[in-house]
Amino acid sequence: KQEVTQIPAALSVPEGENLVLNCSFTDSAIYNLQWFRQDPGKGLTSLLLIQSSQREQTSGRLNASLDKSSGRSTLYIAASQPGDSATYLCAVINNDMRFGAGTRLTVKP
Amino acid sequence: NAGVMQNPRHLVRRRGQEARLRCSPMKGHSHVYWYRQLPEEGLKFMVYLQKENIIDESGMPKERFSAEFPKEGPSILRIQQVVRGDSAAYFCASSATGHGMSTEAFFGQGTRLTVV
């Protein structure tokens, strides 16, 4: 059974810092990995999708990497802003989609 | 192309009543996933469906819960004889294909069920 772990559970940084969120998974036989953000009381917004054949994807200030062999993915956020404050979730896609518990990010002005 | 639509957004039920949660996937999507999220917790997988088929229901309680995705119409998550512990946000996601292809999943805004 696929287990997905996200570290840290919570992170607080001052505005402008670069930061890295971590996601690990136990079964490396995945098809894709997807990063989402969730604002309080809201649904999930897709940020980046990395296919199993890819090693990274970039969108604006966000960069996600994937190392299947080690069962790890990272989400790098450059020049963080208060508007980045949210919970970030990674989801591993095999025959279904399994989530980590998320990292709650707070960016202080 | 509208996104994933869930309704109702908020649902209040008394203990013992039935709750029906609906999810209309994005146009062209034939794969639907249901998740439950308790306050301050992550998303817990419940069930994965394709049109007219349940592919994986390993995360769904064996009793009182059922899901369907008929050939026509939305996917339905049905909770019979609700209890207070069923109070949660229920999210639905859809994707164009299941696995083996670039299958970005999109989420609805969720249905917040409150059992009183």
PDB file of C-alpha atoms in Angstrom:
ATOM      1  CA  LYS A   1       0.000   0.000   0.000  1.00  0.00           C
ATOM      2  CA  GLN A   2       1.369   3.388  -0.981  1.00  0.00           C
ATOM      3  CA  GLU A   3       2.280   5.646   1.936  1.00  0.00           C
ATOM      4  CA  VAL A   4       2.931   9.337   1.296  1.00  0.00           C
ATOM      5  CA  THR A   5       4.732  11.500   3.852  1.00  0.00           C
ATOM      6  CA  GLN A   6       5.252  15.243   3.815  1.00  0.00           C
ATOM      7  CA  ILE A   7       7.856  17.052   5.865  1.00  0.00           C
ATOM      8  CA  PRO A   8       7.675  19.452   7.568  1.00  0.00           C
ATOM      9  CA  ALA A   9       4.089  19.465   8.762  1.00  0.00           C
ATOM     10  CA  ALA A  10       4.238  23.219   9.217  1.00  0.00           C
ATOM     11  CA  LEU A  11       6.633  25.931   8.136  1.00  0.00           C
ATOM     12  CA  SER A  12       6.775  29.633   8.886  1.00  0.00           C
ATOM     13  CA  VAL A  13       9.148  31.887   6.968  1.00  0.00           C
ATOM     14  CA  PRO A  14       9.612  35.624   6.428  1.00  0.00           C
ATOM     15  CA  GLU A  15       8.610  37.073   3.112  1.00  0.00           C
ATOM     16  CA  GLY A  16      11.230  36.773   0.395  1.00  0.00           C
ATOM     17  CA  GLU A  17      12.782  33.529   1.523  1.00  0.00           C
ATOM     18  CA  ASN A  18      13.271  30.563  -0.764  1.00  0.00           C
ATOM     19  CA  LEU A  19      11.918  27.332   0.670  1.00  0.00           C
ATOM     20  CA  VAL A  20      11.642  23.623  -0.008  1.00  0.00           C
ATOM     21  CA  LEU A  21       8.782  21.303   0.826  1.00  0.00           C
ATOM     22  CA  ASN A  22       9.387  17.571   0.862  1.00  0.00           C
ATOM     23  CA  CYS A  23       7.280  14.618  -0.162  1.00  0.00           C
ATOM     24  CA  SER A  24       8.294  10.957   0.096  1.00  0.00           C
ATOM     25  CA  PHE A  25       6.495   7.821  -1.008  1.00  0.00           C
ATOM     26  CA  THR A  26       7.053   4.147  -0.352  1.00  0.00           C
ATOM     27  CA  ASP A  27       6.179   2.581  -3.717  1.00  0.00           C
ATOM     28  CA  SER A  28       8.352   3.943  -6.519  1.00  0.00           C
ATOM     29  CA  ALA A  29       6.185   2.383  -9.230  1.00  0.00           C
ATOM     30  CA  ILE A  30       4.204   5.554  -9.789  1.00  0.00           C
ATOM     31  CA  TYR A  31       2.786   7.070 -12.930  1.00  0.00           C
ATOM     32  CA  ASN A  32       2.679  10.718 -11.926  1.00  0.00           C
ATOM     33  CA  LEU A  33       3.060  13.024  -8.962  1.00  0.00           C
ATOM     34  CA  GLN A  34       1.030  16.164  -8.506  1.00  0.00           C
ATOM     35  CA  TRP A  35       1.398  19.116  -6.162  1.00  0.00           C
ATOM     36  CA  PHE A  36      -1.638  21.061  -4.939  1.00  0.00           C
ATOM     37  CA  ARG A  37      -2.328  23.993  -2.679  1.00  0.00           C
ATOM     38  CA  GLN A  38      -5.336  24.283  -0.431  1.00  0.00           C
ATOM     39  CA  ASP A  39      -6.493  27.497   1.161  1.00  0.00           C
ATOM     40  CA  PRO A  40      -8.467  27.264   4.424  1.00  0.00           C
ATOM     41  CA  GLY A  41     -12.011  26.086   3.821  1.00  0.00           C
ATOM     42  CA  LYS A  42     -11.423  25.769   0.096  1.00  0.00           C
ATOM     43  CA  GLY A  43     -10.837  23.093  -2.477  1.00  0.00           C
ATOM     44  CA  LEU A  44      -7.527  22.052  -4.002  1.00  0.00           C
ATOM     45  CA  THR A  45      -5.769  23.957  -6.743  1.00  0.00           C
ATOM     46  CA  SER A  46      -3.396  22.039  -8.973  1.00  0.00           C
ATOM     47  CA  LEU A  47       0.098  23.538  -9.075  1.00  0.00           C
ATOM     48  CA  LEU A  48       2.326  21.137 -10.967  1.00  0.00           C
ATOM     49  CA  LEU A  49       2.081  17.670 -12.454  1.00  0.00           C
ATOM     50  CA  ILE A  50       5.251  15.630 -12.967  1.00  0.00           C
ATOM     51  CA  GLN A  51       4.999  12.588 -15.170  1.00  0.00           C
ATOM     52  CA  SER A  52       7.000   9.532 -14.173  1.00  0.00           C
ATOM     53  CA  SER A  53       9.405  10.043 -17.087  1.00  0.00           C
ATOM     54  CA  GLN A  54      10.166  13.610 -16.027  1.00  0.00           C
ATOM     55  CA  ARG A  55      12.503  14.841 -13.345  1.00  0.00           C
ATOM     56  CA  GLU A  56      11.095  18.318 -12.807  1.00  0.00           C
ATOM     57  CA  GLN A  57       8.473  20.837 -13.748  1.00  0.00           C
ATOM     58  CA  THR A  58       8.467  24.607 -13.382  1.00  0.00           C
ATOM     59  CA  SER A  59       5.700  27.154 -13.182  1.00  0.00           C
ATOM     60  CA  GLY A  60       6.607  30.715 -12.299  1.00  0.00           C
ATOM     61  CA  ARG A  61       8.246  30.753  -8.889  1.00  0.00           C
ATOM     62  CA  LEU A  62       7.501  27.081  -8.338  1.00  0.00           C
ATOM     63  CA  ASN A  63       9.768  24.178  -9.246  1.00  0.00           C
ATOM     64  CA  ALA A  64       8.946  20.567  -8.488  1.00  0.00           C
ATOM     65  CA  SER A  65      11.404  17.709  -8.795  1.00  0.00           C
ATOM     66  CA  LEU A  66      10.860  13.979  -8.828  1.00  0.00           C
ATOM     67  CA  ASP A  67      13.286  11.178  -7.991  1.00  0.00           C
ATOM     68  CA  LYS A  68      11.349   7.958  -8.418  1.00  0.00           C
ATOM     69  CA  SER A  69      14.174   5.657  -7.416  1.00  0.00           C
ATOM     70  CA  SER A  70      14.485   7.257  -4.001  1.00  0.00           C
ATOM     71  CA  GLY A  71      10.771   7.877  -3.630  1.00  0.00           C
ATOM     72  CA  ARG A  72      11.064  11.631  -3.220  1.00  0.00           C
ATOM     73  CA  SER A  73       9.712  14.851  -4.602  1.00  0.00           C
ATOM     74  CA  THR A  74      10.423  18.424  -3.598  1.00  0.00           C
ATOM     75  CA  LEU A  75       8.528  21.629  -4.208  1.00  0.00           C
ATOM     76  CA  TYR A  76      10.752  24.676  -4.326  1.00  0.00           C
ATOM     77  CA  ILE A  77       9.160  28.092  -3.866  1.00  0.00           C
ATOM     78  CA  ALA A  78      11.327  31.056  -4.750  1.00  0.00           C
ATOM     79  CA  ALA A  79      10.985  34.510  -3.236  1.00  0.00           C
ATOM     80  CA  SER A  80       8.021  33.560  -1.062  1.00  0.00           C
ATOM     81  CA  GLN A  81       5.118  35.985  -0.635  1.00  0.00           C
ATOM     82  CA  PRO A  82       2.344  36.236   1.975  1.00  0.00           C
ATOM     83  CA  GLY A  83      -0.078  35.084  -0.711  1.00  0.00           C
ATOM     84  CA  ASP A  84       1.759  31.755  -0.805  1.00  0.00           C
ATOM     85  CA  SER A  85       0.432  30.972   2.673  1.00  0.00           C
ATOM     86  CA  ALA A  86      -1.614  27.792   2.331  1.00  0.00           C
ATOM     87  CA  THR A  87      -1.382  24.057   2.833  1.00  0.00           C
ATOM     88  CA  TYR A  88       0.629  22.282   0.158  1.00  0.00           C
ATOM     89  CA  LEU A  89      -0.254  18.701  -0.670  1.00  0.00           C
ATOM     90  CA  CYS A  90       1.513  16.164  -2.806  1.00  0.00           C
ATOM     91  CA  ALA A  91      -0.382  13.321  -4.427  1.00  0.00           C
ATOM     92  CA  VAL A  92       1.137  10.166  -5.851  1.00  0.00           C
ATOM     93  CA  ILE A  93      -0.681   8.581  -8.736  1.00  0.00           C
ATOM     94  CA  ASN A  94      -0.581   4.832  -9.341  1.00  0.00           C
ATOM     95  CA  ASN A  95      -3.910   3.217 -10.044  1.00  0.00           C
ATOM     96  CA  ASP A  96      -5.411   5.809  -7.737  1.00  0.00           C
ATOM     97  CA  MET A  97      -4.255   9.034  -6.131  1.00  0.00           C
ATOM     98  CA  ARG A  98      -2.873   9.081  -2.580  1.00  0.00           C
ATOM     99  CA  PHE A  99      -2.121  12.226  -0.614  1.00  0.00           C
ATOM    100  CA  GLY A 100       0.333  13.226   2.027  1.00  0.00           C
ATOM    101  CA  ALA A 101      -0.980  15.064   5.084  1.00  0.00           C
ATOM    102  CA  GLY A 102       0.330  18.351   3.735  1.00  0.00           C
ATOM    103  CA  THR A 103       2.685  21.113   4.793  1.00  0.00           C
ATOM    104  CA  ARG A 104       1.041  24.212   6.239  1.00  0.00           C
ATOM    105  CA  LEU A 105       3.047  27.196   5.036  1.00  0.00           C
ATOM    106  CA  THR A 106       2.883  30.653   6.573  1.00  0.00           C
ATOM    107  CA  VAL A 107       4.781  33.487   4.917  1.00  0.00           C
ATOM    108  CA  LYS A 108       5.043  36.487   7.215  1.00  0.00           C
ATOM    109  CA  PRO A 109       5.141  39.983   5.761  1.00  0.00           C
TER     110      PRO A 109
ATOM    111  CA  ASN B   1     -15.249  24.148 -19.862  1.00  0.00           C
ATOM    112  CA  ALA B   2     -16.511  24.267 -16.337  1.00  0.00           C
ATOM    113  CA  GLY B   3     -14.387  22.732 -13.650  1.00  0.00           C
ATOM    114  CA  VAL B   4     -15.371  19.907 -11.359  1.00  0.00           C
ATOM    115  CA  MET B   5     -18.734  20.779  -9.864  1.00  0.00           C
ATOM    116  CA  GLN B   6     -19.820  19.536  -6.498  1.00  0.00           C
ATOM    117  CA  ASN B   7     -23.159  20.135  -4.895  1.00  0.00           C
ATOM    118  CA  PRO B   8     -24.378  20.999  -2.497  1.00  0.00           C
ATOM    119  CA  ARG B   9     -21.528  23.076  -1.087  1.00  0.00           C
ATOM    120  CA  HIS B  10     -22.933  22.737   2.403  1.00  0.00           C
ATOM    121  CA  LEU B  11     -25.214  20.007   3.700  1.00  0.00           C
ATOM    122  CA  VAL B  12     -26.724  19.654   7.145  1.00  0.00           C
ATOM    123  CA  ARG B  13     -28.282  16.357   8.161  1.00  0.00           C
ATOM    124  CA  ARG B  14     -29.703  15.026  11.401  1.00  0.00           C
ATOM    125  CA  ARG B  15     -28.357  11.787  12.774  1.00  0.00           C
ATOM    126  CA  GLY B  16     -29.955   8.845  11.002  1.00  0.00           C
ATOM    127  CA  GLN B  17     -30.758  10.702   7.793  1.00  0.00           C
ATOM    128  CA  GLU B  18     -29.210  10.053   4.410  1.00  0.00           C
ATOM    129  CA  ALA B  19     -26.689  12.328   2.709  1.00  0.00           C
ATOM    130  CA  ARG B  20     -26.232  12.430  -1.062  1.00  0.00           C
ATOM    131  CA  LEU B  21     -23.226  14.249  -2.437  1.00  0.00           C
ATOM    132  CA  ARG B  22     -22.947  14.895  -6.148  1.00  0.00           C
ATOM    133  CA  CYS B  23     -19.930  15.402  -8.335  1.00  0.00           C
ATOM    134  CA  SER B  24     -19.954  16.345 -11.991  1.00  0.00           C
ATOM    135  CA  PRO B  25     -16.485  15.807 -13.475  1.00  0.00           C
ATOM    136  CA  MET B  26     -14.897  18.079 -15.996  1.00  0.00           C
ATOM    137  CA  LYS B  27     -16.106  17.587 -19.540  1.00  0.00           C
ATOM    138  CA  GLY B  28     -14.355  14.642 -21.129  1.00  0.00           C
ATOM    139  CA  HIS B  29     -13.201  13.188 -17.811  1.00  0.00           C
ATOM    140  CA  SER B  30     -14.238   9.634 -17.074  1.00  0.00           C
ATOM    141  CA  HIS B  31     -12.309   9.020 -13.844  1.00  0.00           C
ATOM    142  CA  VAL B  32     -13.587  10.232 -10.488  1.00  0.00           C
ATOM    143  CA  TYR B  33     -12.028  10.086  -7.047  1.00  0.00           C
ATOM    144  CA  TRP B  34     -13.719  10.824  -3.722  1.00  0.00           C
ATOM    145  CA  TYR B  35     -11.833  11.989  -0.633  1.00  0.00           C
ATOM    146  CA  ARG B  36     -12.785  12.899   2.910  1.00  0.00           C
ATOM    147  CA  GLN B  37     -11.048  15.600   4.892  1.00  0.00           C
ATOM    148  CA  LEU B  38     -11.539  16.032   8.601  1.00  0.00           C
ATOM    149  CA  PRO B  39     -10.708  19.410  10.179  1.00  0.00           C
ATOM    150  CA  GLU B  40      -6.950  19.989  10.396  1.00  0.00           C
ATOM    151  CA  GLU B  41      -6.257  16.679   8.653  1.00  0.00           C
ATOM    152  CA  GLY B  42      -5.175  15.589   5.201  1.00  0.00           C
ATOM    153  CA  LEU B  43      -7.273  14.058   2.474  1.00  0.00           C
ATOM    154  CA  LYS B  44      -8.180  10.430   2.935  1.00  0.00           C
ATOM    155  CA  PHE B  45      -8.885   8.397  -0.166  1.00  0.00           C
ATOM    156  CA  MET B  46     -12.301   6.807  -0.251  1.00  0.00           C
ATOM    157  CA  VAL B  47     -13.126   5.476  -3.693  1.00  0.00           C
ATOM    158  CA  TYR B  48     -12.017   5.597  -7.312  1.00  0.00           C
ATOM    159  CA  LEU B  49     -14.546   5.132 -10.087  1.00  0.00           C
ATOM    160  CA  GLN B  50     -14.679   5.045 -13.822  1.00  0.00           C
ATOM    161  CA  LYS B  51     -17.900   5.253 -15.744  1.00  0.00           C
ATOM    162  CA  GLU B  52     -20.199   2.552 -14.378  1.00  0.00           C
ATOM    163  CA  ASN B  53     -17.345   0.821 -12.530  1.00  0.00           C
ATOM    164  CA  ILE B  54     -15.848   0.971  -9.067  1.00  0.00           C
ATOM    165  CA  ILE B  55     -12.115   0.502  -9.487  1.00  0.00           C
ATOM    166  CA  ASP B  56     -10.941   0.839  -5.894  1.00  0.00           C
ATOM    167  CA  GLU B  57     -13.140   1.301  -2.833  1.00  0.00           C
ATOM    168  CA  SER B  58     -10.531   0.318  -0.275  1.00  0.00           C
ATOM    169  CA  GLY B  59     -10.836   3.627   1.574  1.00  0.00           C
ATOM    170  CA  MET B  60     -14.577   3.577   1.945  1.00  0.00           C
ATOM    171  CA  PRO B  61     -16.248   2.202   5.092  1.00  0.00           C
ATOM    172  CA  LYS B  62     -17.987  -1.083   4.361  1.00  0.00           C
ATOM    173  CA  GLU B  63     -21.235  -0.025   5.954  1.00  0.00           C
ATOM    174  CA  ARG B  64     -23.477   2.946   5.225  1.00  0.00           C
ATOM    175  CA  PHE B  65     -21.274   4.337   2.439  1.00  0.00           C
ATOM    176  CA  SER B  66     -21.713   3.718  -1.273  1.00  0.00           C
ATOM    177  CA  ALA B  67     -20.637   5.400  -4.486  1.00  0.00           C
ATOM    178  CA  GLU B  68     -21.646   5.247  -8.088  1.00  0.00           C
ATOM    179  CA  PHE B  69     -20.726   6.861 -11.366  1.00  0.00           C
ATOM    180  CA  PRO B  70     -23.455   6.062 -13.874  1.00  0.00           C
ATOM    181  CA  LYS B  71     -23.158   6.246 -17.618  1.00  0.00           C
ATOM    182  CA  GLU B  72     -25.203   9.421 -17.582  1.00  0.00           C
ATOM    183  CA  GLY B  73     -25.168  12.005 -14.828  1.00  0.00           C
ATOM    184  CA  PRO B  74     -22.914  12.862 -11.922  1.00  0.00           C
ATOM    185  CA  SER B  75     -21.074  10.619  -9.542  1.00  0.00           C
ATOM    186  CA  ILE B  76     -22.932  10.164  -6.252  1.00  0.00           C
ATOM    187  CA  LEU B  77     -21.487   9.497  -2.826  1.00  0.00           C
ATOM    188  CA  ARG B  78     -24.236   8.250  -0.558  1.00  0.00           C
ATOM    189  CA  ILE B  79     -24.047   8.033   3.200  1.00  0.00           C
ATOM    190  CA  GLN B  80     -26.907   6.284   4.920  1.00  0.00           C
ATOM    191  CA  GLN B  81     -27.903   6.760   8.562  1.00  0.00           C
ATOM    192  CA  VAL B  82     -25.362   9.508   9.107  1.00  0.00           C
ATOM    193  CA  VAL B  83     -23.603   9.873  12.448  1.00  0.00           C
ATOM    194  CA  ARG B  84     -21.749  12.854  13.905  1.00  0.00           C
ATOM    195  CA  GLY B  85     -18.418  11.309  12.936  1.00  0.00           C
ATOM    196  CA  ASP B  86     -19.385  11.630   9.276  1.00  0.00           C
ATOM    197  CA  SER B  87     -19.116  15.416   9.558  1.00  0.00           C
ATOM    198  CA  ALA B  88     -16.293  16.387   7.223  1.00  0.00           C
ATOM    199  CA  ALA B  89     -15.489  17.975   3.901  1.00  0.00           C
ATOM    200  CA  TYR B  90     -15.906  15.593   0.999  1.00  0.00           C
ATOM    201  CA  PHE B  91     -13.930  16.353  -2.128  1.00  0.00           C
ATOM    202  CA  CYS B  92     -14.256  14.960  -5.587  1.00  0.00           C
ATOM    203  CA  ALA B  93     -11.562  14.982  -8.267  1.00  0.00           C
ATOM    204  CA  SER B  94     -11.655  14.002 -11.897  1.00  0.00           C
ATOM    205  CA  SER B  95      -9.105  13.152 -14.545  1.00  0.00           C
ATOM    206  CA  ALA B  96      -9.198  12.301 -18.213  1.00  0.00           C
ATOM    207  CA  THR B  97      -7.574   8.928 -17.869  1.00  0.00           C
ATOM    208  CA  GLY B  98      -6.488   6.686 -15.032  1.00  0.00           C
ATOM    209  CA  HIS B  99      -2.862   5.752 -15.347  1.00  0.00           C
ATOM    210  CA  GLY B 100      -0.103   5.490 -17.877  1.00  0.00           C
ATOM    211  CA  MET B 101      -0.669   8.977 -19.276  1.00  0.00           C
ATOM    212  CA  SER B 102      -0.313  12.546 -18.116  1.00  0.00           C
ATOM    213  CA  THR B 103      -3.434  12.677 -16.034  1.00  0.00           C
ATOM    214  CA  GLU B 104      -3.703  15.934 -14.223  1.00  0.00           C
ATOM    215  CA  ALA B 105      -6.458  15.739 -11.665  1.00  0.00           C
ATOM    216  CA  PHE B 106      -8.781  18.619 -10.892  1.00  0.00           C
ATOM    217  CA  PHE B 107     -10.738  19.071  -7.705  1.00  0.00           C
ATOM    218  CA  GLY B 108     -14.132  20.437  -6.907  1.00  0.00           C
ATOM    219  CA  GLN B 109     -14.748  22.921  -4.093  1.00  0.00           C
ATOM    220  CA  GLY B 110     -16.044  20.200  -1.835  1.00  0.00           C
ATOM    221  CA  THR B 111     -19.217  19.497   0.093  1.00  0.00           C
ATOM    222  CA  ARG B 112     -19.114  20.287   3.776  1.00  0.00           C
ATOM    223  CA  LEU B 113     -21.349  17.861   5.604  1.00  0.00           C
ATOM    224  CA  THR B 114     -22.475  18.665   9.112  1.00  0.00           C
ATOM    225  CA  VAL B 115     -24.386  16.078  11.092  1.00  0.00           C
ATOM    226  CA  VAL B 116     -26.385  17.496  13.979  1.00  0.00           C
TER     227      VAL B 116
END
